[in-house]
XYZ file of N, CA and C in Angstrom:
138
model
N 0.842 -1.188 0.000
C 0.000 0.000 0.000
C 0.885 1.249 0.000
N 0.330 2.227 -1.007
C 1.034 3.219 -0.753
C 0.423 4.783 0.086
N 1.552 5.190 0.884
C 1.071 6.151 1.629
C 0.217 7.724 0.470
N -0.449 7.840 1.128
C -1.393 8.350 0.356
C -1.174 10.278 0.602
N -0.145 10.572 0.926
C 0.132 12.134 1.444
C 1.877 12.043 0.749
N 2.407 10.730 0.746
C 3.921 11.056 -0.107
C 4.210 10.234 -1.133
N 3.176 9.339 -1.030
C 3.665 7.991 -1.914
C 4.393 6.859 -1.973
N 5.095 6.869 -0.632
C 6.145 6.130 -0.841
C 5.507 4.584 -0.040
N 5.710 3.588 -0.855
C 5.270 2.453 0.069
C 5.546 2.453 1.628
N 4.109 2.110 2.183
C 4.528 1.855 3.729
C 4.916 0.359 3.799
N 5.252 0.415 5.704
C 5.767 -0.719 5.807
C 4.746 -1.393 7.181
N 4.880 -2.486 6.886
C 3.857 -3.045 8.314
C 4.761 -2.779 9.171
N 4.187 -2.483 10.712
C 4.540 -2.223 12.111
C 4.011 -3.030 12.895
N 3.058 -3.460 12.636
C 2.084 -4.053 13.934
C 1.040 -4.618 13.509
N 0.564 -5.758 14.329
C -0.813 -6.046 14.122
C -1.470 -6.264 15.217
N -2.828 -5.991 15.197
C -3.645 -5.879 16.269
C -5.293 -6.612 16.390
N -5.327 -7.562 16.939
C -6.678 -8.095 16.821
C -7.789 -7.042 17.443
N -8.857 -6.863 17.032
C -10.289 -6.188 17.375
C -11.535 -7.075 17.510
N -12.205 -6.724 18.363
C -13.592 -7.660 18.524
C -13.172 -9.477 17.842
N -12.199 -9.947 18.518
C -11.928 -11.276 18.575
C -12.042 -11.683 17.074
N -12.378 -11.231 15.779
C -11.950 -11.750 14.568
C -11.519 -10.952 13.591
N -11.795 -9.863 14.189
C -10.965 -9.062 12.636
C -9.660 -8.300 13.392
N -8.873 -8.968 12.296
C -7.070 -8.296 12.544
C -6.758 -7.018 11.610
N -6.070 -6.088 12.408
C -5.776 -4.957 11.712
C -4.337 -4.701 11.649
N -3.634 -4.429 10.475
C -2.326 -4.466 10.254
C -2.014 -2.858 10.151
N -1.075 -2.583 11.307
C -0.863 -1.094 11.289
C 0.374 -1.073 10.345
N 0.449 0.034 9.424
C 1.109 0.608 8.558
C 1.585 2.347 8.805
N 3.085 2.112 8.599
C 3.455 3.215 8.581
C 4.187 3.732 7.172
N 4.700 4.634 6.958
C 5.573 5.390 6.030
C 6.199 5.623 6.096
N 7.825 5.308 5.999
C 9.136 5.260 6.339
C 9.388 6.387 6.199
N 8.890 7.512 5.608
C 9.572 8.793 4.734
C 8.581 9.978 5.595
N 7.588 9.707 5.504
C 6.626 11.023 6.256
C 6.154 10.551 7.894
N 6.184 9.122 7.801
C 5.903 8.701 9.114
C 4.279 8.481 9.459
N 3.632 9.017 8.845
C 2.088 9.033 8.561
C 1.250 7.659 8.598
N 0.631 7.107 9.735
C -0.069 5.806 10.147
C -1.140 5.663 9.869
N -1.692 4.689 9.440
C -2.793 4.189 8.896
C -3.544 2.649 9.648
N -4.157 2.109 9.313
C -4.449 0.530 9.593
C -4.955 0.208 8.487
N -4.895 -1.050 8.202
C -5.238 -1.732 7.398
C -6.122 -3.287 7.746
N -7.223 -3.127 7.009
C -8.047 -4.607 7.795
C -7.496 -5.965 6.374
N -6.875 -6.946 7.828
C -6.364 -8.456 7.093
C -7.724 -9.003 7.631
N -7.806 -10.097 7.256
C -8.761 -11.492 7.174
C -8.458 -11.746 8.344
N -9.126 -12.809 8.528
C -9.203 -13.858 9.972
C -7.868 -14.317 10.415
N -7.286 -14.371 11.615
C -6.371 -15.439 11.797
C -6.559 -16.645 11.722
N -5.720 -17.065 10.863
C -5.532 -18.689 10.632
C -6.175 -19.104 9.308
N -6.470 -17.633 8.155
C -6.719 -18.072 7.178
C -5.899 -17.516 6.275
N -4.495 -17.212 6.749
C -3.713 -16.392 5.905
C -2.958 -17.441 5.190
């Protein structure tokens, strides 16, 4: 994914489960620093 204020591909940082099935993959931007999340699928169907 690209950061959407510089362009430059982010990079995953983190992931974080919510309400016990949906995982959210935090994303940052190496260059502006600018954080986002991103929603992955279920665990254990990756």
């Amino acid at each position: 994914m690209k950061c959407p204020k510089c362009g430059v591909e982010m990079r995953r940082v983190g992931l974080e489960q919510l309400s016990g099935a949906e995982v959210f993959a935090t994303l940052e931007c190496p260059a502006c620093h600018y954080r986002t999340q991103q929603k992955q699928g279920r665990p254990g169907l990756v």
